[in-house]
Short mmCIF file of C-alpha atoms and ligand atoms in Angstrom, two decimals:
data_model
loop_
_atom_site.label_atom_id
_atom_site.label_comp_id
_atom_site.label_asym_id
_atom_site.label_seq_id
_atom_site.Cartn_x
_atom_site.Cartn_y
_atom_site.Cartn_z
CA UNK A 17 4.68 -51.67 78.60
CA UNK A 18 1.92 -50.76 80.87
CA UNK A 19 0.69 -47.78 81.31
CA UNK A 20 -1.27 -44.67 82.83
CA UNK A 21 -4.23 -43.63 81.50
CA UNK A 22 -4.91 -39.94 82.38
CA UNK A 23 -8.77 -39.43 82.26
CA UNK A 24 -9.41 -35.67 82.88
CA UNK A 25 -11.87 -32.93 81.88
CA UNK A 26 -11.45 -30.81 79.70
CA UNK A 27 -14.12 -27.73 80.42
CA UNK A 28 -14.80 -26.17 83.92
CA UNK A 29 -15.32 -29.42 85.32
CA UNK A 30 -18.38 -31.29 85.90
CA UNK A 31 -18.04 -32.95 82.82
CA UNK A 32 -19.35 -36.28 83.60
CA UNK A 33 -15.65 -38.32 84.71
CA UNK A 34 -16.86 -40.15 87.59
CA UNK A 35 -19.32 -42.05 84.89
CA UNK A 36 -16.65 -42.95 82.47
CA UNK A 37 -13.82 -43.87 85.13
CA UNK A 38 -16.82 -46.47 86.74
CA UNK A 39 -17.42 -48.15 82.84
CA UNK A 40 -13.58 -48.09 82.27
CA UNK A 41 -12.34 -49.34 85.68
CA UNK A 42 -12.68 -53.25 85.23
CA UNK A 43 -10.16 -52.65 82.71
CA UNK A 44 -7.56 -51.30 84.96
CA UNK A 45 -5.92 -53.02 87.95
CA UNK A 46 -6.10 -49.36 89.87
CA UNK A 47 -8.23 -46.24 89.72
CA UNK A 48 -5.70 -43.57 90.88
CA UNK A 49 -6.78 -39.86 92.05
CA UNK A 50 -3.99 -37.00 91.50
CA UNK A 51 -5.33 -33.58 93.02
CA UNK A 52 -8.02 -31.35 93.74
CA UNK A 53 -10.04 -33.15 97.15
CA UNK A 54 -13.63 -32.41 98.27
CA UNK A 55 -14.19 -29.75 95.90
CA UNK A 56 -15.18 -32.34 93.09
CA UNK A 57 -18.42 -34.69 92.96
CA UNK A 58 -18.04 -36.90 91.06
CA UNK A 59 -21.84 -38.80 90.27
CA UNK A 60 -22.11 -42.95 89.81
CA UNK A 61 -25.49 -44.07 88.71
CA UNK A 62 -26.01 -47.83 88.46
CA UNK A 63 -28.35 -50.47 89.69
CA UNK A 64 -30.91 -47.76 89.58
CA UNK A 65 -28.63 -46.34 92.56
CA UNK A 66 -26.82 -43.06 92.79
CA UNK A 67 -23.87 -41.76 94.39
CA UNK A 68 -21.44 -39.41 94.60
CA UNK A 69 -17.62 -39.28 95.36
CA UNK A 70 -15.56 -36.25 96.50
CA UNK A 71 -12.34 -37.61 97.32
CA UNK A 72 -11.98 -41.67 96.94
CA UNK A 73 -11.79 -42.52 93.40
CA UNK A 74 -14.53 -43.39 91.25
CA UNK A 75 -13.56 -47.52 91.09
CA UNK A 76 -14.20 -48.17 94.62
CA UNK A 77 -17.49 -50.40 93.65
CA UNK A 78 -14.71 -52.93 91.60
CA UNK A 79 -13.58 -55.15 94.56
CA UNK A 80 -10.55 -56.09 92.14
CA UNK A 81 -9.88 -52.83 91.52
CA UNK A 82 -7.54 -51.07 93.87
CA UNK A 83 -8.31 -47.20 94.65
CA UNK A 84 -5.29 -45.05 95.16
CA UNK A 85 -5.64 -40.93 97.10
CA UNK A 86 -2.46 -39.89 95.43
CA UNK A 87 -0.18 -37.40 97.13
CA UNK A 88 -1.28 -34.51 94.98
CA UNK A 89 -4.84 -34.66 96.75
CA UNK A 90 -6.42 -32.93 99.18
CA UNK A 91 -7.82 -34.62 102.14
CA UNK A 92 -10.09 -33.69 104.32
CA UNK A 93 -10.77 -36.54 107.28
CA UNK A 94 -14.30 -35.09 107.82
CA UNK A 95 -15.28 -35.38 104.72
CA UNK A 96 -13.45 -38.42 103.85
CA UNK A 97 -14.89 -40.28 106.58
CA UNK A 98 -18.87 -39.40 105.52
CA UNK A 99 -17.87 -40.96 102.51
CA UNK A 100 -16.80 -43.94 103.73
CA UNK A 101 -19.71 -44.10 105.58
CA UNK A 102 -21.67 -43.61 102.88
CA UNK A 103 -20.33 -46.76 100.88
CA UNK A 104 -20.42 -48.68 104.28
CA UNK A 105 -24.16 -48.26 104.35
CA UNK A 106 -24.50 -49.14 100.59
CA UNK A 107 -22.83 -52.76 101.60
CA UNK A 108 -19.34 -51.74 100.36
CA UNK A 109 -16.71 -52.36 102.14
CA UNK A 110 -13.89 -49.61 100.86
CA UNK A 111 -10.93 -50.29 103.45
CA UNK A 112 -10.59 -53.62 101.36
CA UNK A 113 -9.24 -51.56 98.14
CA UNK A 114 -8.59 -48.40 99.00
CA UNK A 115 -5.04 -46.97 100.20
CA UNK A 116 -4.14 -43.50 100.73
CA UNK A 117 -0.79 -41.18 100.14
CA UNK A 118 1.24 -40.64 103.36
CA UNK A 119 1.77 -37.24 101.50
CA UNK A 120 -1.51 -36.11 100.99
CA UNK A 121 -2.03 -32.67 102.72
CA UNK A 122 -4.45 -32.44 104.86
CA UNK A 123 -7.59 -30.25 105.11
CA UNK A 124 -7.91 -28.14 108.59
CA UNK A 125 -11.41 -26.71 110.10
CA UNK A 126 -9.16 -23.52 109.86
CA UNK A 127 -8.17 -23.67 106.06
CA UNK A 128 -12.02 -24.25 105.58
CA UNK A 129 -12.77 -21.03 107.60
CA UNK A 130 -9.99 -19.15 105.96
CA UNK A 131 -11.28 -19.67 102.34
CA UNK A 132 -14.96 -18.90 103.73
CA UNK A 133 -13.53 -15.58 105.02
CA UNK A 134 -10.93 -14.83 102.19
CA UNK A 135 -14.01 -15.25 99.61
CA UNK A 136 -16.49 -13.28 101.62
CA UNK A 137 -13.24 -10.28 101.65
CA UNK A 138 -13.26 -10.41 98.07
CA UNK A 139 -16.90 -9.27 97.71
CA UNK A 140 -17.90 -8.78 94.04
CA UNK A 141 -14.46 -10.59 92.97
CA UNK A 142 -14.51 -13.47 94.52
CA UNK A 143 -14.18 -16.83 92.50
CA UNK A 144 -16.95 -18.50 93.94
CA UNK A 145 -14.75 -21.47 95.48
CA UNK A 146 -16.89 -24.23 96.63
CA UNK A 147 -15.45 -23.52 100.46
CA UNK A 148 -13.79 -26.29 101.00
CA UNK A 149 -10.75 -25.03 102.08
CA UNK A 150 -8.84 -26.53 98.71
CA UNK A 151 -6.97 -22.94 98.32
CA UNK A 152 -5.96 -22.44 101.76
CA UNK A 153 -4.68 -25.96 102.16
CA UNK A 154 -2.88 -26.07 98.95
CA UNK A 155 -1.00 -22.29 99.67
CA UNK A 156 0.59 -24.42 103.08
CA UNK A 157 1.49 -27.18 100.90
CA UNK A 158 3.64 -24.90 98.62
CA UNK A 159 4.55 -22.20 101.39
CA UNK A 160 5.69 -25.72 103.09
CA UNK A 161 3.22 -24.89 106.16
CA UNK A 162 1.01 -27.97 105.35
CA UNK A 163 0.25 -31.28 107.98
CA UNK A 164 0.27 -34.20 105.74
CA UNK A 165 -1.30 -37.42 106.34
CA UNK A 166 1.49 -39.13 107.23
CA UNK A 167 2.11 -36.50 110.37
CA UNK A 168 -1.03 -38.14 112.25
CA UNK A 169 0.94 -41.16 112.94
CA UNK A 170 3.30 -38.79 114.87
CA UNK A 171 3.34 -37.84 118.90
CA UNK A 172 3.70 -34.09 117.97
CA UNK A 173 0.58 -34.01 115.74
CA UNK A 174 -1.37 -31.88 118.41
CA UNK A 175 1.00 -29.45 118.44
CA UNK A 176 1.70 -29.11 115.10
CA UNK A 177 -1.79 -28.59 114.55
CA UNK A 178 -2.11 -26.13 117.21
CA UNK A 179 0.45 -24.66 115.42
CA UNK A 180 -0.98 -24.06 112.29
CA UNK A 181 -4.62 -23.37 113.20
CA UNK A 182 -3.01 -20.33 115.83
CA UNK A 183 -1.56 -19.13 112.13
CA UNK A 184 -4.52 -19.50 109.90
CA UNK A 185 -6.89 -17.51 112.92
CA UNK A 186 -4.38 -14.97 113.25
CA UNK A 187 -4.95 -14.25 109.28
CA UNK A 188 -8.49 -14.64 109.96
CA UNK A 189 -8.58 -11.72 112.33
CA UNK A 190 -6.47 -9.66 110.67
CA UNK A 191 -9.51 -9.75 107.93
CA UNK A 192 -12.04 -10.13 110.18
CA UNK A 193 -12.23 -9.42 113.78
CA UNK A 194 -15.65 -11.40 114.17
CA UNK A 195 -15.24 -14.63 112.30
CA UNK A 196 -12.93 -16.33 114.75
CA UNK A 197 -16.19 -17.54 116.36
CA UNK A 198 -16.97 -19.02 113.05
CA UNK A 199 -14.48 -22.04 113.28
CA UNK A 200 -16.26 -25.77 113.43
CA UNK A 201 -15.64 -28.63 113.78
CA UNK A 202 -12.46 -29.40 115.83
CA UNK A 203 -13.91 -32.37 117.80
CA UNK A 204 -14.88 -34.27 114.41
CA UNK A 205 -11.92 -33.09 113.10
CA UNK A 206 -9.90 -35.22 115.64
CA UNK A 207 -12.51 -38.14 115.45
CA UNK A 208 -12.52 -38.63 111.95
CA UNK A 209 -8.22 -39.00 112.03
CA UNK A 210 -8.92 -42.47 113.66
CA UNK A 211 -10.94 -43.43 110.33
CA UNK A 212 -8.07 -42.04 108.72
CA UNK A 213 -5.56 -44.07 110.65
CA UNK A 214 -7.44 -47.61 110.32
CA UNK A 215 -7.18 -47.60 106.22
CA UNK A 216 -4.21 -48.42 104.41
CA UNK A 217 -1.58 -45.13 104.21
CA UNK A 218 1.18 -45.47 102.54
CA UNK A 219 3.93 -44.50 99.93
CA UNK A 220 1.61 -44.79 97.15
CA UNK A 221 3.83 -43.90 94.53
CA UNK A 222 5.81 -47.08 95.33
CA UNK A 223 2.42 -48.65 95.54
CA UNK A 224 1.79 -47.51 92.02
CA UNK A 225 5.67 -48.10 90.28
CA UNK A 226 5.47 -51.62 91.34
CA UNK A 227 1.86 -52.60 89.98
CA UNK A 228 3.00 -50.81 86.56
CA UNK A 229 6.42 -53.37 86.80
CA UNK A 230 3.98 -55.98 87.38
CA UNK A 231 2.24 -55.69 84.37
CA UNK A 232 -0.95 -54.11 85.87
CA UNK A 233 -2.52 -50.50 84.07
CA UNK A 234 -3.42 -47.58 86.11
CA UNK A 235 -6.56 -45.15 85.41
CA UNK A 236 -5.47 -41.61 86.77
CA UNK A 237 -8.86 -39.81 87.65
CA UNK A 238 -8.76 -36.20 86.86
CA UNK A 239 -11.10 -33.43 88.79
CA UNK A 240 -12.16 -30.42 87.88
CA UNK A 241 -11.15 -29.48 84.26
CA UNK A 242 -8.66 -27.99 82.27
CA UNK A 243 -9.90 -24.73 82.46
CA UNK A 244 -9.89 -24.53 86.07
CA UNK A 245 -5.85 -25.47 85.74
CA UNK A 246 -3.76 -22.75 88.55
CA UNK A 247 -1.25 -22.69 85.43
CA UNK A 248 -3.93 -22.06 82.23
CA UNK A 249 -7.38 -22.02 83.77
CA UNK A 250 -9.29 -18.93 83.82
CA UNK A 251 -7.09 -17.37 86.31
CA UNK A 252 -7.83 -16.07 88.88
CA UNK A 253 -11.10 -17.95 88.45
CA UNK A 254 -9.78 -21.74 88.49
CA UNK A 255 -8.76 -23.87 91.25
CA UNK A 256 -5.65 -24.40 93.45
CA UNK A 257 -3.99 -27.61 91.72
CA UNK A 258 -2.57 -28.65 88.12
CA UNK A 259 -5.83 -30.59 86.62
CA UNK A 260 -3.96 -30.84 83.28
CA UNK A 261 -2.40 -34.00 82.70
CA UNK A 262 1.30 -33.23 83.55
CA UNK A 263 -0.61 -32.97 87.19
CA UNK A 264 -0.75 -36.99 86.85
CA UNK A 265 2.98 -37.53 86.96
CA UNK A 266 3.59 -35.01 90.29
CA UNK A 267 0.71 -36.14 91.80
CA UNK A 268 1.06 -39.77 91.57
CA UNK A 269 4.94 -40.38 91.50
CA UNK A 270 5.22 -41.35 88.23
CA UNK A 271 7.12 -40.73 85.21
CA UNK A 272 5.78 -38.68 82.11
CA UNK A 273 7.48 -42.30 80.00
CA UNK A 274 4.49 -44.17 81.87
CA UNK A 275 1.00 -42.19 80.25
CA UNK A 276 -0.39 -44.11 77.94
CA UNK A 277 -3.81 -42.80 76.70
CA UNK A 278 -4.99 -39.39 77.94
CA UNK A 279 -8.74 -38.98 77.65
CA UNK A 280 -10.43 -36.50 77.37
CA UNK A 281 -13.78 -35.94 78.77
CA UNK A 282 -16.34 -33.17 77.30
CA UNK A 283 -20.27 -31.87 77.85
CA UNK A 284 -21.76 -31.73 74.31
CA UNK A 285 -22.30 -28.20 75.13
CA UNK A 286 -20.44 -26.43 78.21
CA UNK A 287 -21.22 -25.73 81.94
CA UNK A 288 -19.63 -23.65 84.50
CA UNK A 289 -20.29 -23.01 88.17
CA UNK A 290 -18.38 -20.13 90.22
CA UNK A 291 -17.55 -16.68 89.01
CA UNK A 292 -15.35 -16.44 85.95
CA UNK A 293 -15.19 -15.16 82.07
CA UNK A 294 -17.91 -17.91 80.02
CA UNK A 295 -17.69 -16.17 76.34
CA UNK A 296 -20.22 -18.83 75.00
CA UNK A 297 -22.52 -18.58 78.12
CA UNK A 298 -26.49 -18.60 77.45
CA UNK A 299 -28.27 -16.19 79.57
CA UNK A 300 -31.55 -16.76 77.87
CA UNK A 301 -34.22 -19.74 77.40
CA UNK A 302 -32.00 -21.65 76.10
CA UNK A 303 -29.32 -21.61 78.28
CA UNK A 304 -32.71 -22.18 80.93
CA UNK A 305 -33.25 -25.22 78.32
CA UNK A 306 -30.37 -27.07 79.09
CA UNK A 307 -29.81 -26.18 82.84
CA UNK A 308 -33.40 -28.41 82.78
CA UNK A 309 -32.50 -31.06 80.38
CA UNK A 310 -29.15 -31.94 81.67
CA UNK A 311 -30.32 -31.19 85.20
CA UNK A 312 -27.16 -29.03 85.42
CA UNK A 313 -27.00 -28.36 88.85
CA UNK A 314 -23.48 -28.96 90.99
CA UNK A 315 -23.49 -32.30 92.72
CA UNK A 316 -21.47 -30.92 95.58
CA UNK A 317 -22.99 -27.23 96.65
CA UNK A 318 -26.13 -27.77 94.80
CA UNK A 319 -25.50 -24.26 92.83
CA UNK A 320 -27.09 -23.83 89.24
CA UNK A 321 -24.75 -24.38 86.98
CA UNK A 322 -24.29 -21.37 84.24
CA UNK A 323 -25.27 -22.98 80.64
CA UNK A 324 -23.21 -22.08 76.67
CA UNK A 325 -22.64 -23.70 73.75
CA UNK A 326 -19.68 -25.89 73.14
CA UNK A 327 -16.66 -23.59 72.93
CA UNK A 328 -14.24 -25.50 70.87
CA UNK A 329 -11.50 -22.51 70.98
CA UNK A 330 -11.06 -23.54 74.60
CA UNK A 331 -11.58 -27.34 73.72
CA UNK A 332 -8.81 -26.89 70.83
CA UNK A 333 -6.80 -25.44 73.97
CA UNK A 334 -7.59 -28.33 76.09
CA UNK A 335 -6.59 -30.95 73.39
CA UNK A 336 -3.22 -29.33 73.00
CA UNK A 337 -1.85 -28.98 76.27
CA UNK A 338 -3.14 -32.50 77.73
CA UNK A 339 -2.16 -34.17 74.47
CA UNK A 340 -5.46 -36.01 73.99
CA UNK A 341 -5.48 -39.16 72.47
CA UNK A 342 -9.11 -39.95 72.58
CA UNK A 343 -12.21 -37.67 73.24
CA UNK A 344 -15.49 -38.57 74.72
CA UNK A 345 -18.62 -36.68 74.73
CA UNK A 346 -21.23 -36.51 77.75
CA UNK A 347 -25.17 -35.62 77.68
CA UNK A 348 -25.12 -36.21 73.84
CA UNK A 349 -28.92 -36.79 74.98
CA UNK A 350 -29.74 -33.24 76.48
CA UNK A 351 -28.99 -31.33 73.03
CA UNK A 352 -31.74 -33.30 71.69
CA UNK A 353 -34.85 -30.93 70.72
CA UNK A 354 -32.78 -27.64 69.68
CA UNK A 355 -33.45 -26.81 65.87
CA UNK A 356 -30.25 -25.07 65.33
CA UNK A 357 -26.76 -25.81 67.44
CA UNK A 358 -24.15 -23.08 67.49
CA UNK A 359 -20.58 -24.23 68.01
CA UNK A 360 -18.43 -21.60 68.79
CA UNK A 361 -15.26 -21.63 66.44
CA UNK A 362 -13.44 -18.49 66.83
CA UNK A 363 -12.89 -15.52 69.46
CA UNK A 364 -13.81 -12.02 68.94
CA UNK A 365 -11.74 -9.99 70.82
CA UNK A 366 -10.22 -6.31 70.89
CA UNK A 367 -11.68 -5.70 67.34
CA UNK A 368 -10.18 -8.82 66.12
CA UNK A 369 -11.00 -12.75 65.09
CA UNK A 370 -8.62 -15.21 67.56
CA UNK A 371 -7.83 -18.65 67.88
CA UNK A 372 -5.94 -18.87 70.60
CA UNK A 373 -7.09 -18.03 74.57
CA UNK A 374 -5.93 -14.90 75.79
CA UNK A 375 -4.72 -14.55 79.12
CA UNK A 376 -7.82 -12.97 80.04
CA UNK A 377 -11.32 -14.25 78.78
CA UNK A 378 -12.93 -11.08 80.03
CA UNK A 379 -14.09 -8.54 77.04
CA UNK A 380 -14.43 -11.89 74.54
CA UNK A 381 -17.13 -13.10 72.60
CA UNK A 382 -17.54 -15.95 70.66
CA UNK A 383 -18.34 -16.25 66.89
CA UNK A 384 -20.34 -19.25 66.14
CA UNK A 385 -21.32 -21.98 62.84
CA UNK A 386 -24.47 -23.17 63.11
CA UNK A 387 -25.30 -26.31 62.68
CA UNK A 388 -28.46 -28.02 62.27
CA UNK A 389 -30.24 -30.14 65.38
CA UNK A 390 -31.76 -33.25 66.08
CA UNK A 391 -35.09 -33.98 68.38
CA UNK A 392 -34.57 -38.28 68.38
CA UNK A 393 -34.70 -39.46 72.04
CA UNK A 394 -31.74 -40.95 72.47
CA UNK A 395 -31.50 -42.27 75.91
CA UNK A 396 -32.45 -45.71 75.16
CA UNK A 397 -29.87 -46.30 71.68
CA UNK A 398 -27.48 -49.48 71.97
CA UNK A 399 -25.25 -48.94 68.98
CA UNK A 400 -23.27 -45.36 67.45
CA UNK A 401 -24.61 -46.43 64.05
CA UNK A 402 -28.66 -45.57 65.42
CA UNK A 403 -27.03 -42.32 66.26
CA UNK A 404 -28.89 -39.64 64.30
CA UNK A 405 -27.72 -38.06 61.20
CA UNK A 406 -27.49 -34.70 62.53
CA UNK A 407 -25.48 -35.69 65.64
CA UNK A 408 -23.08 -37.46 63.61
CA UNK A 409 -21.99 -34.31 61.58
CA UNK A 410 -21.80 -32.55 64.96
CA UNK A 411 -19.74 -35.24 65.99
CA UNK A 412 -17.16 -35.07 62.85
CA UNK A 413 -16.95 -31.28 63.05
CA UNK A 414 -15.60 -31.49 66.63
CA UNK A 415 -13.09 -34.21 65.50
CA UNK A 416 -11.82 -32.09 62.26
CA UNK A 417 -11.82 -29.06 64.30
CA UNK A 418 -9.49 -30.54 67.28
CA UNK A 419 -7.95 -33.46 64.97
CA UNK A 420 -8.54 -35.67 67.58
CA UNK A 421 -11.31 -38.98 67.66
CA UNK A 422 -13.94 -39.17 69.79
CA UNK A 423 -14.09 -42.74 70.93
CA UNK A 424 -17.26 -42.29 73.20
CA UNK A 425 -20.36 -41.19 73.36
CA UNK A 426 -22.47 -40.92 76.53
CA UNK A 427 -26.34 -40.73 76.49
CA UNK A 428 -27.52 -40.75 79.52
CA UNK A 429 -26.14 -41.37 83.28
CA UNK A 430 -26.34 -45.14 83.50
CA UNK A 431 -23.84 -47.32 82.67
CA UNK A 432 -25.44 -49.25 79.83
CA UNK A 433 -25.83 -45.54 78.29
CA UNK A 434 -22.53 -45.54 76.62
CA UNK A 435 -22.02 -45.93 73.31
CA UNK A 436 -18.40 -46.59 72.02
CA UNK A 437 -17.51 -45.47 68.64
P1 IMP B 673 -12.22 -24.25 94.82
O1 IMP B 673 -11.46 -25.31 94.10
O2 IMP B 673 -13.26 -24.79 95.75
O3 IMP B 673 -11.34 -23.24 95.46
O4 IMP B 673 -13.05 -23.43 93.73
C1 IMP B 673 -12.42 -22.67 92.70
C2 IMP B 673 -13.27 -22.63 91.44
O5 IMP B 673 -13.30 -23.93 90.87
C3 IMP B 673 -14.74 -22.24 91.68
O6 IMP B 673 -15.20 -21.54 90.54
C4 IMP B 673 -15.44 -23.58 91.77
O7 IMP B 673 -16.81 -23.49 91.43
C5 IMP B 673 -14.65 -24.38 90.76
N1 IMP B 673 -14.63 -25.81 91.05
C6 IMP B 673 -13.89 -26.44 92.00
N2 IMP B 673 -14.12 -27.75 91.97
C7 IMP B 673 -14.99 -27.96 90.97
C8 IMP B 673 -15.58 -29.16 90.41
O8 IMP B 673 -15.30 -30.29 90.82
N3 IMP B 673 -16.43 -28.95 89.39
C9 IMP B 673 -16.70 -27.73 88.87
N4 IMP B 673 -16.16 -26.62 89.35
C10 IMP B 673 -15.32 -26.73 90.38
#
């Protein structure tokens, strides 16, 4: 039968998906996206070019590959139509295999202004959301508020809208008496629907049922990462939508009996951006090392990304609830040049030795095995068997300790840096 593949992260994001969805897509006959929106980046190197996807899905360069916005995700027209501009100017022509979800909620100006003000309310607590409105637009979606994209086909569009922005900037002054002035972007807001309206929307999860009766295999594209899930991320410090693989089947329109494969994509070591609990977080020259060797800085606010160790406690986590078939491991090649690795294996927490994630991370710290390092350069290796001794027995301790392969490992950001196992 054929099948989705869920490919999803498995850490706070940033994990290197849009890389490994590119290789993978010419096996699929669509590249699907389920949730999140604008919040992600998701970074394509090839042909010595680079680019970087927030909301169409990563197999938009595969003319034979169609490119489905699911109705889980997050759109907003803005932003969606840079993007297309973006490809247009690279010679791509995305309209031809792209098609969107009539059921896709749609980002506002005011949801975007909202989760700038909520954040900047929340002072020393806030969760360091990349503003892009994802939280407000996803509360309307479930408090059944939201304007989907199927509503700007409709004569009372307008007025809905006006509807729903005279809601969101009553909220905003009830915070903040100043920042009404603060809302943007109307004008594009309204220009950038008629981009909207020229591609393909439609009932996607038809789209999708009948290519799977067809014969034809579907990549779901995960964003974020596990850890950022609403249900068993690092609340309150995760995002606004289910990036766990159950998030797939809502998301999309299909059934649970249609995943196939669910991959899971890791960092060799583990990055976060935003506020949030990080028990295996470097704060020292090391953590400083990788930040510069993996050039961990976030492809869509630019912000430093915060630097650990592989946690495989939360990895274990990760495995288990997305029932991960295969693993694959990014930036094998920054870890090169550390003498010693630490891996952390257990939690310490309230005076005792855990295995399992507490509902709160804060007040945990991580006990670690050591394991020794390698300093090969391995950026330019063709085959797994040239990988180095060292990286191998890191490799086999992460499969024994999550009983799960890994099928891939990625050395550097081109495509032809992939080595499959
Ligand atoms: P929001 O999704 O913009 O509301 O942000 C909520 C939290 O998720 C913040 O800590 C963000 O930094 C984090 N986050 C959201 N999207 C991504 C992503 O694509 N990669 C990494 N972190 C993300």
């Amino acid at each position: 039968m054929s099948a989705v593949d869920v490919l999803l992260g498995l850490q706070w994001g940033d994990e290197g998906k849009g890389k490994i969805v590119d290789v993978l897509s010419a096996r699929y006959g669509a590249v699907a996206r389920f949730q999140g929106g604008p919040n992600a980046g998701h970074t394509i190197h090839f042909d010595g070019k680079k680019f970087v996807l927030h909301t169409i899905p990563s197999g938009i360069f595969r003319e034979e590959c169609q490119n489905i916005v699911g109705n889980g995700v997050v759109i907003d027209p803005i932003r969606f139509e840079q993007e297309l501009i973006q490809l247009r100017h690279s010679g791509y022509q995305p309209e031809r295999n792209l098609f969107i979800s009539l059921r896709a909620h749609l980002i506002l100006p005011s949801h975007r202004l909202l989760d700038a003000v909520s954040e900047r309310a929340k002072g020393k607590d806030k969760i360091g959301s990349t503003l892009r409105g994802i939280g407000p637009t996803y509360m309307d979606k479930t408090g059944r508020n939201g304007l989907r994209v199927g509503d700007v086909f409709q004569a009372d569009f307008e007025d809905r809208y006006a509807r729903l922005k005279q809601k969101h900037m009553d909220i905003v002054r009830s915070i903040d008496s100043n920042a009404e002035t603060e809302l943007e972007d109307e004008a594009s807001f309204f220009s950038s629907l008629e981009a909207l309206r020229a591609l393909r929307c439609v009932n996607t999860e038809y789209l999708l049922n009948e290519m799977l009766s067809r014969g034809e295999s579907i990549l779901a594209e995960g964003a974020q990462g596990t850890l950022l899930d609403v249900e068993f991320g690092t609340y309150p410090f995760v995002t606004s939508s289910n990036t766990t693989a159950s998030g797939a089947c809502s998301g999309l329109g299909i059934s649970p009996r249609r995943i196939g494969k669910v991959m899971g994509i890791f960092k060799a070591y583990t990055t976060r951006v935003g506020s949030g609990p990080f028990p295996t977080e470097l704060l020292d020259e090391t953590g400083q090392k990788i930040r510069d060797q993996g050039f961990e800085y976030g492809s869509t606010t630019g912000r430093p990304r915060r630097c650990g160790w592989l946690d495989l406690v939360a990895l274990q986590y990760a495995v288990m609830l997305n029932g991960v078939t295969d693993l694959m491991m990014m930036k094998s090649d920054v870890l090169s040049g550390f003498e010693e690795l630490q891996l952390c294996t257990s939690y310490r927490y309230q005076s005792q030795d855990i295995k399992e994630l507490p509902i709160e991370l804060r007040g945990v710290s991580a006990n670690y095995t050591r394991l020794a390092g390698w300093n090969e350069d391995l950026t330019q290796l063709k085959k797994a068997e040239q990988l180095p001794a060292a990286l191998k027995q890191y490799i086999q301790f992460i499969e024994a300790a999550t009983s799960t392969p890994i099928s891939l490992v990625s050395v550097g950001p081109g495509r032809e840096q992939t080595l499959f196992l």
